[in-house]
Coordinates of C-alpha atoms (C1' of nucleotides) in Angstrom, one line a residue:
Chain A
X1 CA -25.0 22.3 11.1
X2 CA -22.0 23.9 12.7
X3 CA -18.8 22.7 13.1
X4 CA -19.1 20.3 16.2
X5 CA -16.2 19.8 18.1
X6 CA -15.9 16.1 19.7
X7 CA -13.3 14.2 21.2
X8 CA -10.8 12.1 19.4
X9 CA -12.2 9.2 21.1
X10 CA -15.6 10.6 19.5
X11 CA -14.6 11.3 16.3
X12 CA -12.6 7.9 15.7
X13 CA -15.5 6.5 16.1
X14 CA -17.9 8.4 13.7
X15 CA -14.7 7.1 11.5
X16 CA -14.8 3.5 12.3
X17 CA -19.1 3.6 11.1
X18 CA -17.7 5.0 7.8
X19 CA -14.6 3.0 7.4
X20 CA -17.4 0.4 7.8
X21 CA -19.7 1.8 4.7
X22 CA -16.8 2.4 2.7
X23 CA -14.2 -1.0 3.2
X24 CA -17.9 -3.0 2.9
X25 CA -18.8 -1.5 -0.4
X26 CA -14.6 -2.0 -2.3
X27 CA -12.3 -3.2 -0.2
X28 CA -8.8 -2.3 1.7
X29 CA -7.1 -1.8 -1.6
X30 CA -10.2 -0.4 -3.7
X31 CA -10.8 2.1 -0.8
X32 CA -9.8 5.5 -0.8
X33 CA -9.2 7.6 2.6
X34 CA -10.6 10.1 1.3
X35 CA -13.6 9.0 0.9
X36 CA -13.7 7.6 4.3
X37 CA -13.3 10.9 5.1
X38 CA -15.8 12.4 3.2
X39 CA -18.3 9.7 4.5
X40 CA -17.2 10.6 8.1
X41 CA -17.4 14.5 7.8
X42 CA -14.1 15.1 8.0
X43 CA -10.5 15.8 6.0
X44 CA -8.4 12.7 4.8
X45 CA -5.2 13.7 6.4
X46 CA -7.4 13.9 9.9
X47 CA -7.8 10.3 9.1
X48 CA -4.6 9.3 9.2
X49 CA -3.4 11.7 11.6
X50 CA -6.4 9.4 13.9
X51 CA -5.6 5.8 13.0
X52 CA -1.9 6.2 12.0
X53 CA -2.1 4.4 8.6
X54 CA -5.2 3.2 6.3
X55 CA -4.0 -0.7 7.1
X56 CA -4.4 0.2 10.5
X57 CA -7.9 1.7 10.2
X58 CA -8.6 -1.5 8.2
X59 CA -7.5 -3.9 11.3
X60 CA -9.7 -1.2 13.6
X61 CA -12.5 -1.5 11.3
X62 CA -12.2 -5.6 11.0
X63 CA -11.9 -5.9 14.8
X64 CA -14.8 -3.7 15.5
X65 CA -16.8 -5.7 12.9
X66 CA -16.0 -8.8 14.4
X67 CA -16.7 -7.7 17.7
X68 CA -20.0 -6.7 16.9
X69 CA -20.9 -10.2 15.1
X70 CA -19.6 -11.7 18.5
X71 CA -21.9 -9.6 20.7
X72 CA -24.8 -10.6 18.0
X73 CA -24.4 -14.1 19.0
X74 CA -23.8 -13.6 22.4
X75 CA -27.5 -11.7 23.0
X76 CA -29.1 -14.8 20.8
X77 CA -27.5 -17.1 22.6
X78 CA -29.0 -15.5 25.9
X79 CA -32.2 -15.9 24.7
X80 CA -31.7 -19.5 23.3
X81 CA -28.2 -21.1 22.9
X82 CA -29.1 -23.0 19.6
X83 CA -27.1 -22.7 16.6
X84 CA -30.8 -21.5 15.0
X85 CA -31.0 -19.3 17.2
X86 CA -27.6 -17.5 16.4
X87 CA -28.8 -18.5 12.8
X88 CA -31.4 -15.9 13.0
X89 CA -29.7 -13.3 14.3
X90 CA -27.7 -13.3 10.5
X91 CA -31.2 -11.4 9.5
X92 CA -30.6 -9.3 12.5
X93 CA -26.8 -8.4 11.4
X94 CA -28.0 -8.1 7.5
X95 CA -29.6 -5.0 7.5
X96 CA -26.3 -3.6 7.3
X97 CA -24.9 -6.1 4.8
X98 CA -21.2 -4.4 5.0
X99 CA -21.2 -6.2 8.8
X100 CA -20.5 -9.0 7.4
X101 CA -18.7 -8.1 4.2
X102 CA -16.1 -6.1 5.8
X103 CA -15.3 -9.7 7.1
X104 CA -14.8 -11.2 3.6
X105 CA -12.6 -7.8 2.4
X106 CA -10.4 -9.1 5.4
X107 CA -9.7 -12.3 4.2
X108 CA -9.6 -11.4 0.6
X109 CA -6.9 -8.8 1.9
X110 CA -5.1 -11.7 3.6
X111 CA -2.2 -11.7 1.1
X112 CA -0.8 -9.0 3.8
X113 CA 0.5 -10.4 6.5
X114 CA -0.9 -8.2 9.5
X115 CA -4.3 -8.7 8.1
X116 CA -3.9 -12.2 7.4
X117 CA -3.0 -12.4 11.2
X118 CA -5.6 -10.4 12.3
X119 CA -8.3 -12.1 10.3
X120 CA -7.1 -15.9 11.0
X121 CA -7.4 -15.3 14.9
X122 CA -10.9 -13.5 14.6
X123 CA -12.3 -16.0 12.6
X124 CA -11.0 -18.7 14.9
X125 CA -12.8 -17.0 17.6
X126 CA -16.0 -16.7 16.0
X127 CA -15.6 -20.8 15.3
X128 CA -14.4 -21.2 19.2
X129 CA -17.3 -18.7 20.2
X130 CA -20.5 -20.3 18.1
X131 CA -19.6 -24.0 19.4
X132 CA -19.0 -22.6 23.5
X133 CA -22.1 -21.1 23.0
X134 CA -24.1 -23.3 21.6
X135 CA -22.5 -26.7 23.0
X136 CA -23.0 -28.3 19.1
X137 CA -20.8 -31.2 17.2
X138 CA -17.6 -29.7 15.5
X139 CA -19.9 -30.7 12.5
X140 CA -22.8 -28.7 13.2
X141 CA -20.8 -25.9 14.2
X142 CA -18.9 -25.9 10.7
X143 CA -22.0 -26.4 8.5
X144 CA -23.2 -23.5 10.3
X145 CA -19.7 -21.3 9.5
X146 CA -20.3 -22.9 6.1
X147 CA -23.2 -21.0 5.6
X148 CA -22.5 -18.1 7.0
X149 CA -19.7 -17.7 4.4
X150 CA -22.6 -18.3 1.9
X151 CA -24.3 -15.7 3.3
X152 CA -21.4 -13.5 3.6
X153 CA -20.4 -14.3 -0.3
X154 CA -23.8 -13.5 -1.5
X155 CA -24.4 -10.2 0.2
X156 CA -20.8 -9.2 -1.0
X157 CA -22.9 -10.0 -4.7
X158 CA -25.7 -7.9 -3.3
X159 CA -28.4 -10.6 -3.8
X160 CA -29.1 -10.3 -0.1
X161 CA -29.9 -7.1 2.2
X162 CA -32.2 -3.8 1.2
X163 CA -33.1 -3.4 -2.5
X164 CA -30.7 -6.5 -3.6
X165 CA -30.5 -7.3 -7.0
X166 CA -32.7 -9.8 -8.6
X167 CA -31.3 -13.1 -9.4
X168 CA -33.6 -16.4 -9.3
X169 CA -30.9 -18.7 -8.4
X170 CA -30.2 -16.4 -5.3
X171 CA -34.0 -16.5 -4.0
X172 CA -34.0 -20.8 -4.8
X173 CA -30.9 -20.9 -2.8
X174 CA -32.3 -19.2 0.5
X175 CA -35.5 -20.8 -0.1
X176 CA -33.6 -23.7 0.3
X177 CA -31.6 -22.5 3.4
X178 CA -35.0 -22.0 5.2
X179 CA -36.0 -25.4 5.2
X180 CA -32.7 -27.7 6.5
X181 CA -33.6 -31.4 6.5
X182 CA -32.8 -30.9 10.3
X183 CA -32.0 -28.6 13.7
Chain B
X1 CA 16.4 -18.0 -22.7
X2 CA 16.0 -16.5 -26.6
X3 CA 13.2 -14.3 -27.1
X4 CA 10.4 -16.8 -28.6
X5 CA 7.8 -15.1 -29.9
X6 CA 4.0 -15.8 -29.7
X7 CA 1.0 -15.6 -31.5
X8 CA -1.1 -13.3 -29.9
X9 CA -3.1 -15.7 -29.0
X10 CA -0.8 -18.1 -27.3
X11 CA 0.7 -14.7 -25.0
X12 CA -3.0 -13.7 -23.9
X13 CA -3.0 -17.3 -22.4
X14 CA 0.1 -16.7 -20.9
X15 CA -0.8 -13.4 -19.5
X16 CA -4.5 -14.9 -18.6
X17 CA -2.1 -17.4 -16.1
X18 CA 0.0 -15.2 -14.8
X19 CA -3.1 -12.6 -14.1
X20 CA -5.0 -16.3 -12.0
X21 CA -1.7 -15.8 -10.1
X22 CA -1.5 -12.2 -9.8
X23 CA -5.3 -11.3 -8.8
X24 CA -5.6 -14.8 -6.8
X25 CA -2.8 -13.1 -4.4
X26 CA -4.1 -9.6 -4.0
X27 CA -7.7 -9.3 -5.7
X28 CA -8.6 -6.8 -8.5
X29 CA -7.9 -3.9 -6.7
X30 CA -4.9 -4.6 -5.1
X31 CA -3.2 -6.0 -8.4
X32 CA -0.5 -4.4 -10.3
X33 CA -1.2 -4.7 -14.4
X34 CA 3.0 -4.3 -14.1
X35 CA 2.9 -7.3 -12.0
X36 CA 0.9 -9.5 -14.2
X37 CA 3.4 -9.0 -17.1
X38 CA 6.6 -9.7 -14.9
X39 CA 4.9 -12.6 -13.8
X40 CA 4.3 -13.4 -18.0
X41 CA 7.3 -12.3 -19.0
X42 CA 6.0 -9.4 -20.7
X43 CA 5.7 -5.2 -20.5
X44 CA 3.0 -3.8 -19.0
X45 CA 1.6 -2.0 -22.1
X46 CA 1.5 -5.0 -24.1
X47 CA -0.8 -6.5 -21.1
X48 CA -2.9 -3.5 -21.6
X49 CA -3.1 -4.2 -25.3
X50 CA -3.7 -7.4 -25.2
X51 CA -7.2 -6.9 -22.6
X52 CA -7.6 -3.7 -23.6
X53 CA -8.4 -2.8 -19.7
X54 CA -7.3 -4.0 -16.2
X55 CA -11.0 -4.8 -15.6
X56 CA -11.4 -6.5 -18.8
X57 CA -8.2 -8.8 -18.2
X58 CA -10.4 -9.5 -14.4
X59 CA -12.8 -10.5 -16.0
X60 CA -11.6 -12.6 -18.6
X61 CA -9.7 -14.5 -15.6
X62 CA -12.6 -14.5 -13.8
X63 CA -14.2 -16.3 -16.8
X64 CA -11.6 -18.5 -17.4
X65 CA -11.3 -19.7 -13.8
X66 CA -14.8 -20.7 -13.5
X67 CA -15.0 -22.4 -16.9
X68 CA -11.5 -24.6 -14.8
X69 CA -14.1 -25.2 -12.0
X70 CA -17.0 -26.2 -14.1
X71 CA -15.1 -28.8 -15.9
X72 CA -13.6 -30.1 -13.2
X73 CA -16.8 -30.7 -11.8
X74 CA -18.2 -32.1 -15.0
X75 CA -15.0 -34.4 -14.8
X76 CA -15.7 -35.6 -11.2
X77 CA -19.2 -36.0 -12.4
X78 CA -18.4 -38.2 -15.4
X79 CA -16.2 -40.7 -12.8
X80 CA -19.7 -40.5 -10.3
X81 CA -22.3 -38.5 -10.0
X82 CA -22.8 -37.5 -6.6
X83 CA -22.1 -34.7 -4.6
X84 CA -19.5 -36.8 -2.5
X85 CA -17.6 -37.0 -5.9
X86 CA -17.9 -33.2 -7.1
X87 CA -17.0 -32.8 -3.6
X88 CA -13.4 -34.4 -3.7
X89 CA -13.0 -32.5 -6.9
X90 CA -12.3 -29.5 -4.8
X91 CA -8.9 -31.3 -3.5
X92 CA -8.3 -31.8 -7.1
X93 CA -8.4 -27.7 -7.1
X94 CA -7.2 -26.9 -4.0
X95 CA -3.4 -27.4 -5.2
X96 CA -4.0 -24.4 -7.2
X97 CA -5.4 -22.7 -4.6
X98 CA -5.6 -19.2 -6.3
X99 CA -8.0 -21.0 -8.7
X100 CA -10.9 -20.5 -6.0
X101 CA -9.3 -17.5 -4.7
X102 CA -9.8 -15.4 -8.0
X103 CA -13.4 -16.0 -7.7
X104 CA -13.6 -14.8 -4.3
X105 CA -11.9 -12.0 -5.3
X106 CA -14.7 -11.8 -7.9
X107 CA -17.3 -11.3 -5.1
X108 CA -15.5 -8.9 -3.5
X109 CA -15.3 -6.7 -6.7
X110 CA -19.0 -6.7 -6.5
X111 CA -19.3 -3.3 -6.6
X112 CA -17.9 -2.7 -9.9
X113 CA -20.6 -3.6 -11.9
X114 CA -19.5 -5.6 -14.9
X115 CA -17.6 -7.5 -12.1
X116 CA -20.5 -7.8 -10.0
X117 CA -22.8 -9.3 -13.4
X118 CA -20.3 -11.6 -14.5
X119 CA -19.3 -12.9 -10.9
X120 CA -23.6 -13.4 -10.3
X121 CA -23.7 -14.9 -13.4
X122 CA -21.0 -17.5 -13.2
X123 CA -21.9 -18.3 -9.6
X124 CA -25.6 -19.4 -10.8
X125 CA -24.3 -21.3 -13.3
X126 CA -22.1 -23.3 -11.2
X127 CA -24.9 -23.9 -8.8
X128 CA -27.2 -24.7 -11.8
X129 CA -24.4 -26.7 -13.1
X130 CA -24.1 -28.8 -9.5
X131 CA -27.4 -29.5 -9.3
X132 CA -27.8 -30.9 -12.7
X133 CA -24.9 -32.8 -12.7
X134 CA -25.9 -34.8 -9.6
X135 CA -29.5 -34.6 -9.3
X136 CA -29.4 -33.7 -5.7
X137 CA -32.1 -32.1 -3.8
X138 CA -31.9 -28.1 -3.6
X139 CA -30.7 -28.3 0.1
X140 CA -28.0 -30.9 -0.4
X141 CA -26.6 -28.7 -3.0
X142 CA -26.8 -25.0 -1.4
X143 CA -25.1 -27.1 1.5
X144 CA -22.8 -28.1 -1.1
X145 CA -22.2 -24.5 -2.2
X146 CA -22.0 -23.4 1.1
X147 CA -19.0 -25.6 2.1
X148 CA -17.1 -24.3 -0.8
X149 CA -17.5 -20.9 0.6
X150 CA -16.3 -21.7 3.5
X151 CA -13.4 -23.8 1.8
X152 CA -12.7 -20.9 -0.6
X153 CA -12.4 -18.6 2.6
X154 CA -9.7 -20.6 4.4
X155 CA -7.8 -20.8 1.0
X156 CA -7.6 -17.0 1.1
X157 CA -6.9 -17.1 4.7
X158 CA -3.7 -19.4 3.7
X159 CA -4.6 -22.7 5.9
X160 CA -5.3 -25.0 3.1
X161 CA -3.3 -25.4 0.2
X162 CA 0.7 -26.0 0.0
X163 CA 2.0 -25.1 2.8
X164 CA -0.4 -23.6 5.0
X165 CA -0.2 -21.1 7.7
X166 CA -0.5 -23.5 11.1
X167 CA -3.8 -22.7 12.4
X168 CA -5.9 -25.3 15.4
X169 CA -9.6 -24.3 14.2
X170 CA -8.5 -24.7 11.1
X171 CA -7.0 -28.6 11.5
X172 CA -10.2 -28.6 13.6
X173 CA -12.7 -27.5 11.3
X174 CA -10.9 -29.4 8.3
X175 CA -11.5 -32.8 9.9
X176 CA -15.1 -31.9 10.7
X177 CA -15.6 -31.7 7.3
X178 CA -14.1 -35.3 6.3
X179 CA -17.0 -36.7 8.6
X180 CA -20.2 -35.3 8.0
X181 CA -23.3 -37.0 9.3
X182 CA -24.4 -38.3 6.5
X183 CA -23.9 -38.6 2.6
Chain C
dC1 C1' 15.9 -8.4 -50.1
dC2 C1' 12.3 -5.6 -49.5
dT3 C1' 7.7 -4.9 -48.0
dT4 C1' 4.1 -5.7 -44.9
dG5 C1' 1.7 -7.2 -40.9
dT6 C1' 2.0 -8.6 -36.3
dT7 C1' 4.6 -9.0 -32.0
dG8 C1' 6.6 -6.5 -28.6
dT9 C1' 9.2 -2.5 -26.4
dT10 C1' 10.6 2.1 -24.4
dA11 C1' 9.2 6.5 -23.1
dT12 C1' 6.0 9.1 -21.0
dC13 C1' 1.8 11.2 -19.4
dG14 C1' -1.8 12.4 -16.2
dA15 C1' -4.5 11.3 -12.6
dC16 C1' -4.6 9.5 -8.2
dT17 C1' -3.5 8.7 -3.3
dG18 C1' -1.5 8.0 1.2
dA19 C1' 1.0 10.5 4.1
dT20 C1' 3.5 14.8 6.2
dA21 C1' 4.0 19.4 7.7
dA22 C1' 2.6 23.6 9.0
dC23 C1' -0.9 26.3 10.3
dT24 C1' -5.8 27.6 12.5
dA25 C1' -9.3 27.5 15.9
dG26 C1' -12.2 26.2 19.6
dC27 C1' -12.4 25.4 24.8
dG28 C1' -11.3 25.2 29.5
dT29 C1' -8.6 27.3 33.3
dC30 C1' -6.0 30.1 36.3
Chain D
dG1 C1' -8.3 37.3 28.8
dA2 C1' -4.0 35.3 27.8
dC3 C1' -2.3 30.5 27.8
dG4 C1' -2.1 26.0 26.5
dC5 C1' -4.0 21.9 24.9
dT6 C1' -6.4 19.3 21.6
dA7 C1' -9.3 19.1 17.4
dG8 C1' -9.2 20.0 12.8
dT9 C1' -7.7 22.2 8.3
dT10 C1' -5.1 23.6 4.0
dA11 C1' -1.3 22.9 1.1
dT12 C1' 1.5 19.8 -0.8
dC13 C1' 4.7 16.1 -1.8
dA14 C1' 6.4 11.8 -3.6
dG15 C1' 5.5 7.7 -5.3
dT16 C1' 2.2 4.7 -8.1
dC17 C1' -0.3 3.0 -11.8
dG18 C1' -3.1 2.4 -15.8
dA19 C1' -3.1 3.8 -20.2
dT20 C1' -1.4 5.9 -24.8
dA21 C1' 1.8 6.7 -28.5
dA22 C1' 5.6 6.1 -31.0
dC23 C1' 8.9 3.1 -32.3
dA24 C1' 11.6 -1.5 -33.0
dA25 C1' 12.2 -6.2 -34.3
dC26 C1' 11.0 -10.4 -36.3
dA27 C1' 8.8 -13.5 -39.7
dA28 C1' 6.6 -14.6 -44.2
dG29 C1' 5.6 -13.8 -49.1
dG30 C1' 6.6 -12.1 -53.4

DNA sequence: CCTTGTTGTTATCGACTGATAACTAGCGTC
DNA sequence: GACGCTAGTTATCAGTCGATAACAACAAGG
């Protein structure tokens, strides 16, 4: 357990995986630096000195989260480009449920404007990306944002993921996302 | 522009709009209690007084803005009662866009967890509450649901409401909602 | 008009929190 | 094996923010 030395380049990114953990579980605002730092191993001013600013290591920590969702699709669309297919890899990116809430911290933080920004043209690109990949309507592509959002929403509540909370109206309601009337 | 004074009463309600406002534009973290009682007219202290706590004044908006919801769709429902109808109620809320936009910021204070109980607990009863109120099938209304989440997202994103933030996939994925398949 | 209860304010604390500055220490290299 | 570069720390500031306490002002009743 001694001190290992690593790179910057390193060491941002043992950052990012906690900036991750910690934005996913309260937020940009409800988010402390610190604690980032803790969670990374190292001291808070390191942080800063790394990523300039904590609104910058929030638009790091939202593009790397969107990246990864984008590279999720992409490998289920090499193996089948269907939007069920891409469906199904949502169980592959909720095992880490802050993935995906990360994303909704972003737009809840889109009252400033260089996050509002940031988050408008990632989302966009997720839309663009699902209906290149998949070659679906506009509408099927939308119902399929649609429940990703209600997906996204209810692992923010923490009905969804490992050890979620119990709630019967949660389990109805993805019972009832197994079976669609179609696809 | 005298000073009128207020029942107690009639001041919390005040406060309790100003604080839809306040929290609608930067969540529960990233609101100001002083903010909240500029908007109301008010000190800060006597905010505090009033809700005892910042989190108790969240959730108390919180509250409040999904009893707005509930009888809006219990309105819409009275006129018809389909989910078509409940559906247009949400242009009927949209206007106030922050409406919506508190409870998102609800979810995202998940991990506090009286906000986290409340914000399950309203969010079943509004999807108990669709269901009954239309009769439709447990997919049509988790569909339902899930197009308010996605509608509920883009109002935090800015690219509904007054005056939007000009955005193509968002025109785009708009008018793929006017024409879905069926319904 | 004076008392009393309720509305509301000003003053202020104490903890927190992002950021800066100045210093320390490991590692390669000539 | 001193030098220099980059990784990382400790110390600390300056501004914020929720909350408390003490006080002020207004209205109603006797």
């Amino acid at each position: 357990m001694t001190k290992t030395r690593l790179t910057a380049a390193e060491r941002s990114e043992e950052v990012l995986q906690a900036a991750v953990v910690a934005f996913g579980a309260n937020g940009y605002a409800g988010t402390k630096t610190d604690e980032i730092a803790r969670l990374a191993g190292v001291s808070q001013p390191y942080v800063i000195r790394l990523f300039g600013t904590k609104q910058q290591l929030f638009l790091a920590t939202t593009n790397r989260v969107c990246d990864q969702i984008e590279s999720a699709f992409r490998r289920a669309a090499d193996r089948e480009a269907t939007l069920a297919s891409l469906g199904e890899s949502y169980n592959e990116l909720m095992p880490e449920r802050e993935l995906l809430v990360v994303l909704l911290h972003g737009f809840a933080a889109s009252s400033d404007p260089a996050i509002g920004e940031t988050v408008r043209e990632r989302f966009g690109r997720i839309h663009k990306t699902v209906g290149e990949l998949t070659g679906a309507t506009p509408e099927e592509v939308t119902r399929f944002m649609a429940t990703g959002m209600l997906l996204t929403v209810m692992a923010a509540m923490q009905v969804t993921g490992k050890n979620p909370i119990a709630c019967e109206w949660a389990t109805e309601l993805l019972s009832s996302l197994g079976n669609p009337d179609e696809d």
